[in-house]
mmCIF file of C-alpha atoms in Angstrom:
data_model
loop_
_atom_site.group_PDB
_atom_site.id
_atom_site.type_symbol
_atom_site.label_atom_id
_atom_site.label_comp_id
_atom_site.label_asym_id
_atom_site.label_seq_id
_atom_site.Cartn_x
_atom_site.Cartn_y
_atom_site.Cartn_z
ATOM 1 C CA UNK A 1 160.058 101.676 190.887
ATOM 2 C CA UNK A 2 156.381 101.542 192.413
ATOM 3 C CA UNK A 3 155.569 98.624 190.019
ATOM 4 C CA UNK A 4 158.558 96.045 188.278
ATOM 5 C CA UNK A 5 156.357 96.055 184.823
ATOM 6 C CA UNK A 6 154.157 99.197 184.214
ATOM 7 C CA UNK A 7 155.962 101.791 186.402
ATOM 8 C CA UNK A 8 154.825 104.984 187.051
ATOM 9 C CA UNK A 9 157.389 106.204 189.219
ATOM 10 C CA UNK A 10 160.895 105.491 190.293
ATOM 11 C CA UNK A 11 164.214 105.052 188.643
ATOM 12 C CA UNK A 12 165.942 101.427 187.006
ATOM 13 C CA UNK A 13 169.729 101.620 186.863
ATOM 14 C CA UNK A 14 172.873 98.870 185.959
ATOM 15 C CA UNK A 15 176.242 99.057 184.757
ATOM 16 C CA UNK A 16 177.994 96.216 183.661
ATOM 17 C CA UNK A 17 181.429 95.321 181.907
ATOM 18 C CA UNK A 18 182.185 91.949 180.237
ATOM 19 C CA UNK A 19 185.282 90.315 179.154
ATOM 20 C CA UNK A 20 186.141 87.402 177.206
ATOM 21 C CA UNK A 21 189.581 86.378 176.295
ATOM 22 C CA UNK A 22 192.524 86.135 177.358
ATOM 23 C CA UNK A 23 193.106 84.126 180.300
ATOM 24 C CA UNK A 24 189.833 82.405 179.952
ATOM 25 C CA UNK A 25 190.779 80.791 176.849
ATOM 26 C CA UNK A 26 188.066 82.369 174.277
ATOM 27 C CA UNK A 27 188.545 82.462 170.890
ATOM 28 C CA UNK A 28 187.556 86.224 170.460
ATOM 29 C CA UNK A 29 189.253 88.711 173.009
ATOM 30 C CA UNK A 30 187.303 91.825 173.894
ATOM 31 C CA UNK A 31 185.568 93.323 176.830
ATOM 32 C CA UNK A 32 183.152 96.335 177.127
ATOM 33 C CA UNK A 33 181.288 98.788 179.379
ATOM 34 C CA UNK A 34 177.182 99.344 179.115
ATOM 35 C CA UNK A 35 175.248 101.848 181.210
ATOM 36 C CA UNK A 36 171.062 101.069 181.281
ATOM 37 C CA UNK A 37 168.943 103.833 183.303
ATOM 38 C CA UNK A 38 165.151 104.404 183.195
ATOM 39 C CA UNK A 39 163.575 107.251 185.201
ATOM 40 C CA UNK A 40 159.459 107.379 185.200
ATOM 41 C CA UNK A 41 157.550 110.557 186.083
ATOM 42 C CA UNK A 42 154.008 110.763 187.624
ATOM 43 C CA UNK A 43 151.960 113.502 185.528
ATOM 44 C CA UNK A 44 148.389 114.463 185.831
ATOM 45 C CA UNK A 45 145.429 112.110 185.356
ATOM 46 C CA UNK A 46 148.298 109.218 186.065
ATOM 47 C CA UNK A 47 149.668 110.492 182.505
ATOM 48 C CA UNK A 48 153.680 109.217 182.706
ATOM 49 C CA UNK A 49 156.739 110.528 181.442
ATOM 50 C CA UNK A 50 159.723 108.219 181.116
ATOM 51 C CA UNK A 51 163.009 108.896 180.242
ATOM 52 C CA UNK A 52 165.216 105.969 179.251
ATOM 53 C CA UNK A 53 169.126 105.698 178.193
ATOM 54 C CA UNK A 54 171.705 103.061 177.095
ATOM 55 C CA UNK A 55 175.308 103.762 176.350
ATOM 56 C CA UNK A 56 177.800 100.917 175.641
ATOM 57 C CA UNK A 57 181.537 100.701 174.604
ATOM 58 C CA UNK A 58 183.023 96.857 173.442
ATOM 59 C CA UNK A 59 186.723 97.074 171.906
ATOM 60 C CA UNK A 60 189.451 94.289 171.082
ATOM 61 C CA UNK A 61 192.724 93.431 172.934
ATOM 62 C CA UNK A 62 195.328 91.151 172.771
ATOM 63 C CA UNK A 63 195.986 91.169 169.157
ATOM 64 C CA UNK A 64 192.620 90.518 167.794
ATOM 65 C CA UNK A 65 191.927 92.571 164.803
ATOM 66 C CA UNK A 66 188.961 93.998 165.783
ATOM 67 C CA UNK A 67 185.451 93.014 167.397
ATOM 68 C CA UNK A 68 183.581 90.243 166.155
ATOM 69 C CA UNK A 69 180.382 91.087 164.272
ATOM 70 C CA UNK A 70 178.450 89.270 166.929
ATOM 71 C CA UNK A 71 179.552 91.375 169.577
ATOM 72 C CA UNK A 72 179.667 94.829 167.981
ATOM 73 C CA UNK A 73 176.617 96.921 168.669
ATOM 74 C CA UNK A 74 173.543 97.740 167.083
ATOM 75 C CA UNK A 75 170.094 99.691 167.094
ATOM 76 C CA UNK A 76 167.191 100.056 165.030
ATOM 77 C CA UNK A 77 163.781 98.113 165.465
ATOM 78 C CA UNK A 78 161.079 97.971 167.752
ATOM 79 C CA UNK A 79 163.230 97.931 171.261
ATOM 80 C CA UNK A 80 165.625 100.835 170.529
ATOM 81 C CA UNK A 81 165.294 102.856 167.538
ATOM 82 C CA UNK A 82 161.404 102.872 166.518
ATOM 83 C CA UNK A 83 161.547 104.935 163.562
ATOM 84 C CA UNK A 84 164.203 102.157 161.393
ATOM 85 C CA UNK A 85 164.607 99.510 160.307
ATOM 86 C CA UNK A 86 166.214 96.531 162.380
ATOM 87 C CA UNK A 87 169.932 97.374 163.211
ATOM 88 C CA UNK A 88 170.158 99.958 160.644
ATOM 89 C CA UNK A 89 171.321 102.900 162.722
ATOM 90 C CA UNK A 90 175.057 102.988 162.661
ATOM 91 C CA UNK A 91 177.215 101.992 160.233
ATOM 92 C CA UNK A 92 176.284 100.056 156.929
ATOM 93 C CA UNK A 93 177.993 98.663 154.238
ATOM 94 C CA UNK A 94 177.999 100.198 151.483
ATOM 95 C CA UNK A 95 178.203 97.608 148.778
ATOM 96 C CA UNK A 96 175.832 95.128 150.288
ATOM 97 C CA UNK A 97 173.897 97.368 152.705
ATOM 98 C CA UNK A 98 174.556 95.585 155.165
ATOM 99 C CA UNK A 99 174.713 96.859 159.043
ATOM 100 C CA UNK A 100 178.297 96.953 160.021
ATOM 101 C CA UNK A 101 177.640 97.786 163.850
ATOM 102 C CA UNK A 102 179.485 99.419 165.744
ATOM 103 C CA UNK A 103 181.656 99.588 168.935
ATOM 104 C CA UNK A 104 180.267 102.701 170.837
ATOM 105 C CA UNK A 105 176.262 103.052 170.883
ATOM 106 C CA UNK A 106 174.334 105.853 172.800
ATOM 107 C CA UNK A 107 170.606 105.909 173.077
ATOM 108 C CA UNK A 108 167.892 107.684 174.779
ATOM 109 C CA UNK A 109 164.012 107.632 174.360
ATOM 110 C CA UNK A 110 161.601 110.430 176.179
ATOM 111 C CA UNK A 111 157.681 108.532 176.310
ATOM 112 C CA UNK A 112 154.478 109.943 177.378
ATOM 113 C CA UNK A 113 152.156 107.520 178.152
ATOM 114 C CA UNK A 114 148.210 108.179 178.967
ATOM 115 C CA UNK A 115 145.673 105.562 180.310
ATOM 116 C CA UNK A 116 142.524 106.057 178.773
ATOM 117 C CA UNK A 117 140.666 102.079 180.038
ATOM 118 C CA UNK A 118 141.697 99.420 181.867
ATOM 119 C CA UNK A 119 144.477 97.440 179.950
ATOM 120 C CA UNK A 120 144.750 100.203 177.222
ATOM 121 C CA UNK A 121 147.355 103.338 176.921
ATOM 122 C CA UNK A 122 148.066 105.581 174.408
ATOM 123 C CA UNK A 123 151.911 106.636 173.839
ATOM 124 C CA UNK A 124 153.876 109.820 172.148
ATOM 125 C CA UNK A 125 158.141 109.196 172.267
ATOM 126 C CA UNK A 126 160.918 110.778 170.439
ATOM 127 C CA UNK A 127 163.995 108.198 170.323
ATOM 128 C CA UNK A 128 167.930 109.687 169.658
ATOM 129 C CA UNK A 129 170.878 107.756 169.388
ATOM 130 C CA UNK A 130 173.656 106.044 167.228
ATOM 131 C CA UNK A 131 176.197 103.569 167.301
ATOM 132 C CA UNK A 132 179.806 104.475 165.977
ATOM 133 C CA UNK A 133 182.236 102.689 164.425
ATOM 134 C CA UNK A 134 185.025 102.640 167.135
ATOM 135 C CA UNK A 135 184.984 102.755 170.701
ATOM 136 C CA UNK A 136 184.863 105.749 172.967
ATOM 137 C CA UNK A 137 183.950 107.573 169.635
ATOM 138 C CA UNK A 138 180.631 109.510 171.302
ATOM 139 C CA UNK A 139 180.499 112.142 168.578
ATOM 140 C CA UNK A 140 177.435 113.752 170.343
ATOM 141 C CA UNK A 141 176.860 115.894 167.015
ATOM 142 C CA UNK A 142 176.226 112.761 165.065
ATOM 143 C CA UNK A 143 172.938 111.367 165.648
ATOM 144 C CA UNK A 144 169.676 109.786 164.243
ATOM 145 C CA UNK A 145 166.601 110.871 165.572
ATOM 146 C CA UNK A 146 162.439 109.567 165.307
ATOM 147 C CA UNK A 147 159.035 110.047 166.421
ATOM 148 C CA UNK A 148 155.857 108.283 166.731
ATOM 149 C CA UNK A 149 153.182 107.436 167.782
ATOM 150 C CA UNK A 150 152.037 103.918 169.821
ATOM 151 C CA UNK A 151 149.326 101.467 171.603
ATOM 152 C CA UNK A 152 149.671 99.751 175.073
ATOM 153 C CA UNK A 153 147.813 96.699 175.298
ATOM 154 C CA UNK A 154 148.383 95.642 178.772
ATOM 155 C CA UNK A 155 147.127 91.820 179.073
ATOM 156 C CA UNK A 156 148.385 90.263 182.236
ATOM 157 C CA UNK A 157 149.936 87.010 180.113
ATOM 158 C CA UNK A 158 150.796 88.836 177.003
ATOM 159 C CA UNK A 159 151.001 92.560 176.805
ATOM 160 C CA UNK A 160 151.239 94.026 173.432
ATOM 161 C CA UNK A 161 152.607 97.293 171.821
ATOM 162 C CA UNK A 162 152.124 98.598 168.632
ATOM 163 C CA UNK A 163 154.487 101.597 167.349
ATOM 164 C CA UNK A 164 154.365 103.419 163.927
ATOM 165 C CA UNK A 165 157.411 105.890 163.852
ATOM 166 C CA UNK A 166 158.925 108.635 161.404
ATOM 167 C CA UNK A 167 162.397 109.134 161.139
ATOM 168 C CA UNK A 168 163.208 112.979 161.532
ATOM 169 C CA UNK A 169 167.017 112.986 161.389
ATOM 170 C CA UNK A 170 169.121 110.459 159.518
ATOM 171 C CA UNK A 171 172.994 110.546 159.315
ATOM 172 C CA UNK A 172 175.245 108.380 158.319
ATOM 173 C CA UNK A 173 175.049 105.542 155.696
ATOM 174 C CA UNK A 174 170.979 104.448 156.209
ATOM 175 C CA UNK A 175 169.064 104.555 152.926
ATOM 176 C CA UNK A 176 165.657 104.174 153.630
ATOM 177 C CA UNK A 177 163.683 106.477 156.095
ATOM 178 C CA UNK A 178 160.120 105.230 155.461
ATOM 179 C CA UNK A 179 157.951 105.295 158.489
ATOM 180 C CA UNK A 180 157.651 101.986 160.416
ATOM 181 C CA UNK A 181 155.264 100.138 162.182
ATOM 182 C CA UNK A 182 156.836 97.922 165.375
ATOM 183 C CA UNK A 183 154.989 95.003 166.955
ATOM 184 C CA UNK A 184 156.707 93.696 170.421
ATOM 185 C CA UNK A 185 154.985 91.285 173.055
ATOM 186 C CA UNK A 186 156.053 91.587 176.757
ATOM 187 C CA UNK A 187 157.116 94.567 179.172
ATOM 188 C CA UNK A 188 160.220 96.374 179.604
ATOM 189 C CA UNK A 189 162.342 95.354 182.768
#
Protein backbone atom coordinates (compact mmCIF):
# COMPACT_ATOMS: atom_id res chain seq x y z
CA UNK A 1 0.00 0.00 0.00
CA UNK A 2 1.20 3.74 -0.68
CA UNK A 3 0.22 4.63 2.95
CA UNK A 4 -0.07 1.75 6.14
CA UNK A 5 -3.34 3.80 7.52
CA UNK A 6 -5.36 5.77 4.85
CA UNK A 7 -4.37 3.89 1.64
CA UNK A 8 -5.20 4.85 -1.56
CA UNK A 9 -3.60 2.31 -3.49
CA UNK A 10 -2.10 -1.10 -3.16
CA UNK A 11 -3.19 -4.45 -1.93
CA UNK A 12 -3.02 -6.01 2.11
CA UNK A 13 -2.99 -9.81 2.15
CA UNK A 14 -2.45 -12.80 5.15
CA UNK A 15 -3.39 -16.22 5.63
CA UNK A 16 -3.07 -17.84 8.73
CA UNK A 17 -4.06 -21.28 10.42
CA UNK A 18 -4.09 -21.88 14.21
CA UNK A 19 -4.18 -24.91 16.27
CA UNK A 20 -4.65 -25.67 19.77
CA UNK A 21 -4.82 -29.07 21.22
CA UNK A 22 -3.57 -31.94 21.11
CA UNK A 23 -0.02 -32.28 21.69
CA UNK A 24 0.18 -28.92 23.26
CA UNK A 25 -1.88 -29.89 26.08
CA UNK A 26 -5.04 -27.39 25.65
CA UNK A 27 -8.11 -28.01 27.02
CA UNK A 28 -10.16 -27.28 23.77
CA UNK A 29 -8.80 -29.02 20.50
CA UNK A 30 -9.44 -27.24 17.23
CA UNK A 31 -7.53 -25.48 14.56
CA UNK A 32 -8.70 -23.25 11.61
CA UNK A 33 -7.82 -21.46 8.36
CA UNK A 34 -8.55 -17.41 7.81
CA UNK A 35 -7.85 -15.55 4.57
CA UNK A 36 -7.72 -11.33 5.08
CA UNK A 37 -7.20 -9.31 1.64
CA UNK A 38 -7.78 -5.57 1.02
CA UNK A 39 -7.27 -4.09 -2.48
CA UNK A 40 -7.59 0.00 -2.76
CA UNK A 41 -8.26 1.74 -6.08
CA UNK A 42 -7.18 5.32 -7.06
CA UNK A 43 -10.37 7.11 -8.73
CA UNK A 44 -10.73 10.62 -9.87
CA UNK A 45 -10.35 13.70 -7.66
CA UNK A 46 -8.30 11.05 -5.23
CA UNK A 47 -11.97 9.46 -4.81
CA UNK A 48 -10.99 5.55 -3.58
CA UNK A 49 -12.50 2.36 -4.11
CA UNK A 50 -11.62 -0.48 -1.76
CA UNK A 51 -12.49 -3.84 -1.87
CA UNK A 52 -12.00 -5.89 1.28
CA UNK A 53 -12.59 -9.82 2.14
CA UNK A 54 -12.30 -12.27 5.09
CA UNK A 55 -13.04 -15.93 4.92
CA UNK A 56 -12.32 -18.27 7.89
CA UNK A 57 -12.93 -22.02 8.68
CA UNK A 58 -12.26 -23.31 12.71
CA UNK A 59 -13.50 -27.08 13.31
CA UNK A 60 -12.89 -29.65 16.29
CA UNK A 61 -10.64 -32.79 16.41
CA UNK A 62 -9.66 -35.25 18.64
CA UNK A 63 -12.89 -36.05 20.19
CA UNK A 64 -14.06 -32.71 21.22
CA UNK A 65 -17.68 -32.27 20.62
CA UNK A 66 -17.59 -29.36 18.79
CA UNK A 67 -15.94 -25.74 18.85
CA UNK A 68 -16.01 -23.75 21.81
CA UNK A 69 -18.27 -20.69 21.72
CA UNK A 70 -15.22 -18.54 22.16
CA UNK A 71 -13.65 -19.66 19.17
CA UNK A 72 -16.55 -20.06 16.73
CA UNK A 73 -17.01 -17.12 14.43
CA UNK A 74 -18.98 -14.17 14.24
CA UNK A 75 -20.02 -10.86 12.33
CA UNK A 76 -22.23 -8.07 12.77
CA UNK A 77 -21.23 -4.53 14.20
CA UNK A 78 -19.28 -1.73 13.25
CA UNK A 79 -15.95 -3.73 11.87
CA UNK A 80 -17.69 -6.33 9.66
CA UNK A 81 -21.27 -6.25 9.09
CA UNK A 82 -22.44 -2.42 9.36
CA UNK A 83 -25.98 -2.81 8.76
CA UNK A 84 -26.59 -5.37 12.30
CA UNK A 85 -26.43 -5.65 15.17
CA UNK A 86 -23.19 -6.98 17.04
CA UNK A 87 -22.56 -10.71 16.08
CA UNK A 88 -25.96 -11.20 14.84
CA UNK A 89 -25.25 -12.46 11.34
CA UNK A 90 -25.10 -16.20 11.44
CA UNK A 91 -26.74 -18.39 13.46
CA UNK A 92 -28.96 -17.47 16.58
CA UNK A 93 -30.70 -19.20 19.05
CA UNK A 94 -33.84 -19.41 18.84
CA UNK A 95 -35.17 -19.56 22.34
CA UNK A 96 -32.91 -16.98 23.85
CA UNK A 97 -31.80 -15.09 20.71
CA UNK A 98 -28.78 -15.54 21.31
CA UNK A 99 -25.80 -15.62 18.51
CA UNK A 100 -24.73 -19.15 18.15
CA UNK A 101 -21.66 -18.39 15.74
CA UNK A 102 -20.52 -20.26 13.53
CA UNK A 103 -17.57 -22.30 12.10
CA UNK A 104 -17.26 -21.04 8.42
CA UNK A 105 -17.62 -17.07 7.93
CA UNK A 106 -17.20 -15.24 4.50
CA UNK A 107 -17.21 -11.52 4.18
CA UNK A 108 -16.60 -8.85 1.75
CA UNK A 109 -17.20 -5.00 1.82
CA UNK A 110 -16.90 -2.70 -1.58
CA UNK A 111 -16.23 1.34 -0.08
CA UNK A 112 -16.07 4.49 -1.94
CA UNK A 113 -14.49 6.99 -0.17
CA UNK A 114 -14.28 10.91 -1.27
CA UNK A 115 -12.13 13.66 0.42
CA UNK A 116 -13.93 16.71 0.50
CA UNK A 117 -11.22 18.87 3.49
CA UNK A 118 -8.37 18.08 5.15
CA UNK A 119 -9.09 15.36 7.87
CA UNK A 120 -12.71 14.80 6.54
CA UNK A 121 -14.14 11.99 3.94
CA UNK A 122 -17.31 11.03 3.01
CA UNK A 123 -18.03 7.11 2.46
CA UNK A 124 -20.78 4.88 0.38
CA UNK A 125 -20.13 0.67 1.06
CA UNK A 126 -22.28 -2.27 0.52
CA UNK A 127 -21.09 -5.18 3.03
CA UNK A 128 -22.07 -9.23 2.12
CA UNK A 129 -21.31 -12.06 4.10
CA UNK A 130 -22.36 -14.81 6.68
CA UNK A 131 -21.08 -17.18 8.98
CA UNK A 132 -22.43 -20.89 8.87
CA UNK A 133 -22.92 -23.26 11.24
CA UNK A 134 -20.27 -25.93 10.25
CA UNK A 135 -17.10 -25.75 8.62
CA UNK A 136 -16.33 -25.73 4.94
CA UNK A 137 -20.17 -25.07 4.68
CA UNK A 138 -19.70 -21.81 2.09
CA UNK A 139 -23.28 -21.96 0.86
CA UNK A 140 -22.56 -18.94 -1.47
CA UNK A 141 -26.52 -18.63 -2.01
CA UNK A 142 -26.99 -17.88 1.63
CA UNK A 143 -26.09 -14.49 2.51
CA UNK A 144 -26.90 -11.20 4.41
CA UNK A 145 -26.35 -8.15 2.74
CA UNK A 146 -26.31 -3.92 3.86
CA UNK A 147 -25.72 -0.51 2.82
CA UNK A 148 -24.90 2.78 4.15
CA UNK A 149 -23.76 5.54 4.37
CA UNK A 150 -20.50 6.99 6.63
CA UNK A 151 -18.03 9.92 7.98
CA UNK A 152 -14.14 9.83 8.06
CA UNK A 153 -12.77 11.89 10.65
CA UNK A 154 -9.14 11.53 10.15
CA UNK A 155 -7.33 13.03 13.43
CA UNK A 156 -3.74 12.01 13.54
CA UNK A 157 -4.18 10.58 17.44
CA UNK A 158 -7.71 9.48 17.15
CA UNK A 159 -9.45 9.03 13.88
CA UNK A 160 -13.10 8.56 14.00
CA UNK A 161 -15.85 6.92 11.79
CA UNK A 162 -19.32 7.19 11.95
CA UNK A 163 -21.60 4.59 9.88
CA UNK A 164 -25.47 4.46 9.69
CA UNK A 165 -26.39 1.26 7.60
CA UNK A 166 -29.66 -0.52 6.23
CA UNK A 167 -29.89 -4.03 6.03
CA UNK A 168 -31.11 -5.06 2.42
CA UNK A 169 -31.00 -8.87 2.62
CA UNK A 170 -31.49 -10.88 5.79
CA UNK A 171 -31.46 -14.76 5.95
CA UNK A 172 -31.30 -16.91 8.42
CA UNK A 173 -32.48 -16.64 12.10
CA UNK A 174 -31.81 -12.49 12.71
CA UNK A 175 -34.95 -10.72 13.93
CA UNK A 176 -34.37 -7.27 13.84
CA UNK A 177 -33.24 -5.35 10.63
CA UNK A 178 -33.52 -1.74 11.88
CA UNK A 179 -30.95 0.54 10.45
CA UNK A 180 -27.82 1.13 12.61
CA UNK A 181 -25.60 3.70 13.43
CA UNK A 182 -21.67 2.40 14.14
CA UNK A 183 -19.13 4.50 16.03
CA UNK A 184 -15.33 3.01 15.80
CA UNK A 185 -12.04 4.99 16.79
CA UNK A 186 -8.76 4.05 14.98
CA UNK A 187 -7.77 2.90 11.30
CA UNK A 188 -7.94 -0.29 9.61
CA UNK A 189 -4.52 -2.21 9.26
Amino acid sequence: RDKPFIPTKGTRFSIGTFFAGGPLGFDTHDYGFEYNSATFFPLWYNHVLSIKGWAEVVEEYDGDDDVHLFDRLFLGGAQTMRGFKYRNVGPIDSATGEPLGGKTGAMAQFEYTIPLVSMFRVAGFYDIGNVWPDAYQFDLGYFCTDIGLGVRLDFPAFPIRIDYAWPLKVTGDIYRTDPRFNFTMGFDF
